[in-house]
Amino acid sequence: AGLARNAPLTRPRPGHADLVGMQKYGFDDARPVLERASARETAARVALGAVAKAFLLQAYGVQVLSHVVSIGAVEVPDGTPLPRPEDLAVIDESPVRAFDAGSSEAMVAEVDAAKRDGDTLGGVVEVLAYGLPPGLGSHVHWDRRLDSRLAAALMGIQAIKGVEVGDGFESARRRGSLVMDEIVRGDEGLTRTSGRLGGTEGGMSTGEPLRVRAAMKPISTIPRALRTIDTATGEEAAAHHQRSDVCAVPAAGVVAESMVALVLADAALEKFGGDSVDETRRNCESYLKSLAIR
């Protein structure tokens, strides 16, 4: 039988904050933990991220977007072109926010299969930022490095278990000559021949498109309840189950996009300052014109 509304929850879910939160704060009920640990609080972060995205576009011409690159075992094929800001409508038309139409259909099928099996799915989202100036972040201090700030912001999203910038972990399996983005002179100055490093070098933006990914584990509330211990009785039990999604990866992409925008807005204001949008825009334009190496 189901629990009465607001009855104490004493069967913590594996993979959730339930048990450790109860231990840390001395609770005999998981409800205060699960309510505060819920991803519902990211609604506020998405609202703030919308302001940050509008500011980045208005002040510096920077555009930020996200898309889903994998759900469960279904991945967007290697070599698929990266979406650009003008492709946002295509992404939003996909029920899983995937840019590649074929992958979108396969991801939907993967979610449907997990639902039938009483299970949940995770996946990977990718956030892209176009139009960044070079030099956001710092190579000097660890806590000012753009990479570390992005990684911390993304790891702070519920259920995120991994972050990579550019090709990230894949780069560790390649030789250096196949990883580094070579520098050439283009029509608008120095540029890179590839984007394998994700638009950062030495903890700073390079001026190339920024590309970061975040890996989300499957949702911890699984219809096919896993084993746990009832903390009230000390006996083995089935984990508590409440209404939940099968897959939250598309939503996580929107949250990740917002967190990246907040980090970039903070780094840009750190670099360019100003008391108005016009002033910080002028500061950025002056900086770009004065670059000793362009």
Coordinates of C-alpha atoms in Angstrom, one line a residue:
A1 CA 0.0 0.0 0.0
G2 CA 1.2 3.6 -0.7
L3 CA 2.2 5.9 2.1
A4 CA -0.2 8.5 3.4
R5 CA 0.5 12.0 2.2
N6 CA 3.4 13.6 4.2
A7 CA 4.0 10.3 6.1
P8 CA 7.6 9.8 7.1
L9 CA 9.8 8.2 4.4
T10 CA 12.2 5.7 5.9
R11 CA 13.1 3.6 2.9
P12 CA 15.9 5.7 1.3
R13 CA 16.4 5.3 -2.5
P14 CA 19.8 4.1 -3.7
G15 CA 21.6 6.9 -5.7
H16 CA 19.5 9.7 -4.1
A17 CA 20.5 12.1 -1.3
D18 CA 18.0 10.4 1.0
L19 CA 20.2 8.2 3.2
V20 CA 23.3 10.4 3.5
G21 CA 21.2 13.5 4.1
M22 CA 19.4 11.7 6.9
Q23 CA 22.7 10.7 8.4
K24 CA 24.3 14.1 8.0
Y25 CA 21.5 16.2 9.5
G26 CA 20.2 13.7 12.0
F27 CA 16.8 13.2 10.4
D28 CA 14.6 10.1 10.9
D29 CA 12.6 11.0 7.8
A30 CA 14.0 11.4 4.3
R31 CA 11.3 13.8 3.2
P32 CA 13.2 17.0 4.3
V33 CA 16.2 15.8 2.3
L34 CA 14.4 14.8 -0.9
E35 CA 12.4 18.0 -1.1
R36 CA 15.4 20.2 -0.8
A37 CA 17.6 18.0 -3.0
S38 CA 15.0 18.0 -5.8
A39 CA 15.9 19.5 -9.1
R40 CA 12.8 21.7 -8.8
E41 CA 15.0 24.3 -7.4
T42 CA 16.8 24.7 -10.8
A43 CA 13.7 26.6 -12.0
A44 CA 15.2 29.7 -10.3
R45 CA 18.6 29.0 -11.9
V46 CA 17.0 28.8 -15.4
A47 CA 15.2 32.1 -14.8
L48 CA 18.5 33.7 -13.9
G49 CA 20.2 32.0 -16.8
A50 CA 17.7 33.6 -19.2
V51 CA 18.7 37.0 -17.9
A52 CA 22.4 36.1 -18.3
K53 CA 21.8 34.9 -21.9
A54 CA 20.0 38.1 -22.8
F55 CA 22.9 40.2 -21.2
L56 CA 25.6 38.2 -23.1
L57 CA 23.8 38.7 -26.4
Q58 CA 23.1 42.4 -25.8
A59 CA 26.5 43.3 -24.4
Y60 CA 28.9 41.1 -26.4
G61 CA 26.9 39.3 -29.1
V62 CA 27.5 36.0 -27.4
Q63 CA 24.8 33.3 -28.0
V64 CA 24.4 30.2 -25.8
L65 CA 22.4 27.0 -26.6
S66 CA 22.3 23.4 -25.6
H67 CA 21.3 20.1 -27.2
V68 CA 21.1 16.4 -26.2
V69 CA 23.9 14.2 -27.6
S70 CA 23.0 10.9 -26.0
I71 CA 20.2 9.1 -24.0
G72 CA 21.0 5.7 -22.7
A73 CA 22.9 3.7 -25.4
V74 CA 21.7 6.0 -28.2
E75 CA 24.3 8.6 -29.3
V76 CA 24.4 11.2 -31.9
P77 CA 26.8 9.9 -34.6
D78 CA 30.3 11.1 -34.7
G79 CA 30.8 13.8 -37.3
T80 CA 27.3 15.3 -36.9
P81 CA 27.6 19.1 -37.4
L82 CA 27.2 21.2 -34.3
P83 CA 24.0 23.2 -34.1
R84 CA 24.3 26.9 -34.4
P85 CA 22.0 29.6 -32.9
E86 CA 19.9 29.6 -36.0
D87 CA 19.2 25.9 -35.4
L88 CA 17.5 26.4 -32.0
A89 CA 14.0 26.0 -33.5
V90 CA 15.0 22.6 -34.8
I91 CA 16.3 21.5 -31.4
D92 CA 13.2 22.7 -29.6
E93 CA 11.0 20.8 -32.1
S94 CA 12.6 17.5 -31.0
P95 CA 10.8 15.9 -28.0
V96 CA 14.3 15.1 -26.6
R97 CA 16.0 18.3 -27.8
A98 CA 18.3 16.5 -30.1
F99 CA 19.6 18.3 -33.2
D100 CA 19.9 15.1 -35.3
A101 CA 16.5 13.9 -36.5
G102 CA 17.4 10.2 -36.7
S103 CA 19.0 10.2 -33.3
S104 CA 15.9 12.0 -31.8
E105 CA 13.6 9.2 -33.0
A106 CA 16.0 6.5 -31.6
M107 CA 16.2 8.4 -28.3
V108 CA 12.4 8.5 -28.0
A109 CA 12.3 4.8 -28.6
E110 CA 15.0 4.2 -25.9
V111 CA 12.9 6.2 -23.4
D112 CA 9.8 4.3 -24.3
A113 CA 11.6 0.9 -23.8
A114 CA 12.9 1.9 -20.4
K115 CA 9.4 3.0 -19.4
R116 CA 8.0 -0.4 -20.3
D117 CA 10.7 -2.1 -18.3
G118 CA 10.1 0.1 -15.2
D119 CA 13.5 1.7 -15.4
T120 CA 15.1 5.1 -15.9
L121 CA 17.8 6.6 -18.2
G122 CA 20.6 9.1 -18.2
G123 CA 22.5 10.7 -21.0
V124 CA 24.8 13.5 -22.1
V125 CA 24.0 17.2 -22.9
E126 CA 26.2 19.6 -24.8
V127 CA 26.3 23.4 -24.3
L128 CA 27.7 25.7 -27.0
A129 CA 28.6 29.4 -26.8
Y130 CA 29.3 31.4 -29.9
G131 CA 30.9 34.8 -30.2
L132 CA 33.0 34.8 -27.0
P133 CA 36.0 37.1 -27.0
P134 CA 39.4 35.6 -26.1
G135 CA 40.7 36.0 -22.6
L136 CA 37.8 35.2 -20.3
G137 CA 39.1 33.4 -17.2
S138 CA 42.7 33.3 -16.2
H139 CA 45.8 31.1 -16.5
V140 CA 47.1 32.5 -13.1
H141 CA 44.7 31.2 -10.4
W142 CA 43.0 27.9 -10.2
D143 CA 39.7 29.4 -9.1
R144 CA 39.6 31.9 -11.9
R145 CA 40.2 29.4 -14.7
L146 CA 37.2 29.3 -17.0
D147 CA 37.3 25.5 -17.2
S148 CA 37.1 25.0 -13.5
R149 CA 34.2 27.5 -13.1
L150 CA 32.3 25.8 -15.8
A151 CA 32.9 22.3 -14.4
A152 CA 31.9 23.4 -10.9
A153 CA 28.7 25.0 -12.2
L154 CA 27.7 21.9 -14.2
M155 CA 28.6 19.4 -11.5
G156 CA 26.3 21.4 -9.2
I157 CA 23.3 20.3 -11.2
Q158 CA 21.4 17.4 -9.7
A159 CA 22.4 13.9 -11.1
I160 CA 25.4 15.3 -13.1
K161 CA 28.3 12.8 -12.7
G162 CA 30.8 14.0 -15.3
V163 CA 31.9 17.1 -17.2
E164 CA 34.2 17.5 -20.2
V165 CA 35.4 20.5 -22.2
G166 CA 35.8 19.9 -25.9
D167 CA 36.7 16.3 -26.6
G168 CA 37.7 15.8 -23.0
F169 CA 38.1 12.2 -22.1
E170 CA 38.6 11.2 -25.7
S171 CA 41.6 13.5 -25.9
A172 CA 43.3 11.4 -23.3
R173 CA 43.3 8.4 -25.7
R174 CA 44.9 10.3 -28.6
R175 CA 48.3 11.6 -29.4
G176 CA 49.0 15.2 -28.9
S177 CA 49.2 15.9 -32.7
L178 CA 45.6 14.7 -33.0
V179 CA 44.3 16.8 -30.1
M180 CA 45.7 20.4 -30.3
D181 CA 43.8 23.0 -32.3
E182 CA 46.4 24.4 -34.7
I183 CA 46.6 28.2 -35.1
V184 CA 46.3 29.8 -38.5
R185 CA 45.6 33.3 -39.8
G186 CA 42.1 33.8 -41.1
D187 CA 40.1 36.7 -42.6
E188 CA 39.5 38.2 -39.1
G189 CA 42.8 37.4 -37.5
L190 CA 44.2 34.3 -35.7
T191 CA 41.9 31.3 -35.5
R192 CA 42.1 27.6 -34.9
T193 CA 41.7 24.8 -37.5
S194 CA 39.5 22.7 -35.1
G195 CA 37.6 22.8 -31.9
R196 CA 38.8 19.7 -30.1
L197 CA 39.9 21.6 -27.0
G198 CA 36.4 23.1 -26.7
G199 CA 37.3 26.8 -27.0
T200 CA 39.5 27.1 -24.0
E201 CA 43.3 27.0 -23.5
G202 CA 45.1 27.5 -20.2
G203 CA 41.9 28.2 -18.4
M204 CA 40.9 31.0 -20.8
S205 CA 38.4 31.4 -23.7
T206 CA 40.2 31.4 -27.1
G207 CA 37.5 33.2 -29.0
E208 CA 36.5 30.0 -30.7
P209 CA 33.1 28.4 -30.0
L210 CA 32.9 27.1 -26.4
R211 CA 31.8 23.4 -26.2
V212 CA 31.2 21.6 -22.9
R213 CA 29.4 18.4 -22.0
A214 CA 27.7 17.1 -18.9
A215 CA 26.8 13.5 -18.2
M216 CA 23.6 12.8 -16.2
K217 CA 23.1 9.6 -14.4
P218 CA 19.7 7.9 -14.6
I219 CA 17.0 9.2 -12.2
S220 CA 17.2 7.5 -8.8
T221 CA 13.5 7.0 -8.4
I222 CA 13.1 3.7 -10.2
P223 CA 9.6 2.2 -10.6
R224 CA 11.1 -1.3 -10.3
A225 CA 12.2 -0.5 -6.7
L226 CA 15.7 -1.4 -5.7
R227 CA 16.8 -2.9 -2.4
T228 CA 17.3 -0.7 0.7
I229 CA 17.0 -0.8 4.4
D230 CA 14.0 0.7 6.3
T231 CA 15.7 3.0 8.7
A232 CA 12.8 2.8 11.1
T233 CA 12.9 -1.0 11.5
G234 CA 16.4 -1.9 10.4
E235 CA 14.9 -4.5 8.0
E236 CA 15.5 -5.0 4.3
A237 CA 12.9 -3.3 2.2
A238 CA 12.1 -2.0 -1.3
A239 CA 13.1 1.6 -1.8
H240 CA 10.3 4.2 -1.7
H241 CA 8.9 5.1 -5.0
Q242 CA 7.1 8.3 -5.9
R243 CA 5.9 9.8 -9.2
S244 CA 8.9 10.6 -11.3
D245 CA 10.2 10.8 -14.9
V246 CA 11.9 8.1 -16.9
C247 CA 14.4 10.5 -18.3
A248 CA 15.3 14.1 -17.4
V249 CA 18.2 14.6 -19.8
P250 CA 16.4 17.2 -22.1
A251 CA 15.5 19.3 -19.0
A252 CA 19.1 19.0 -17.7
G253 CA 20.3 20.5 -21.0
V254 CA 18.2 23.6 -20.4
V255 CA 19.6 23.9 -16.8
A256 CA 23.2 23.3 -18.1
E257 CA 22.7 26.1 -20.7
S258 CA 21.6 28.5 -18.0
M259 CA 24.5 27.6 -15.7
V260 CA 27.1 28.1 -18.5
A261 CA 25.5 31.5 -19.3
L262 CA 25.8 32.6 -15.7
V263 CA 29.5 31.6 -15.6
L264 CA 30.2 33.4 -18.8
A265 CA 28.4 36.5 -17.8
D266 CA 30.3 36.6 -14.5
A267 CA 33.6 36.1 -16.3
A268 CA 32.8 38.7 -18.9
L269 CA 31.9 41.3 -16.3
E270 CA 35.1 40.4 -14.4
K271 CA 37.1 41.1 -17.5
F272 CA 35.2 44.2 -18.9
G273 CA 33.4 45.7 -15.9
G274 CA 31.2 48.7 -16.4
D275 CA 28.1 50.2 -14.8
S276 CA 25.8 49.8 -17.9
V277 CA 25.4 47.5 -20.9
D278 CA 26.7 50.2 -23.1
E279 CA 29.8 50.7 -21.0
T280 CA 30.8 47.1 -20.8
R281 CA 30.2 46.7 -24.5
R282 CA 32.5 49.6 -25.2
N283 CA 35.1 48.1 -22.9
C284 CA 35.0 44.8 -24.8
E285 CA 35.2 46.5 -28.2
S286 CA 38.2 48.6 -27.0
Y287 CA 39.9 45.4 -25.7
L288 CA 39.4 43.6 -29.0
K289 CA 40.8 46.5 -31.0
S290 CA 43.8 46.8 -28.7
L291 CA 44.9 43.2 -28.8
A292 CA 48.6 43.1 -29.5
I293 CA 48.3 39.8 -31.3
R294 CA 45.3 39.5 -33.6

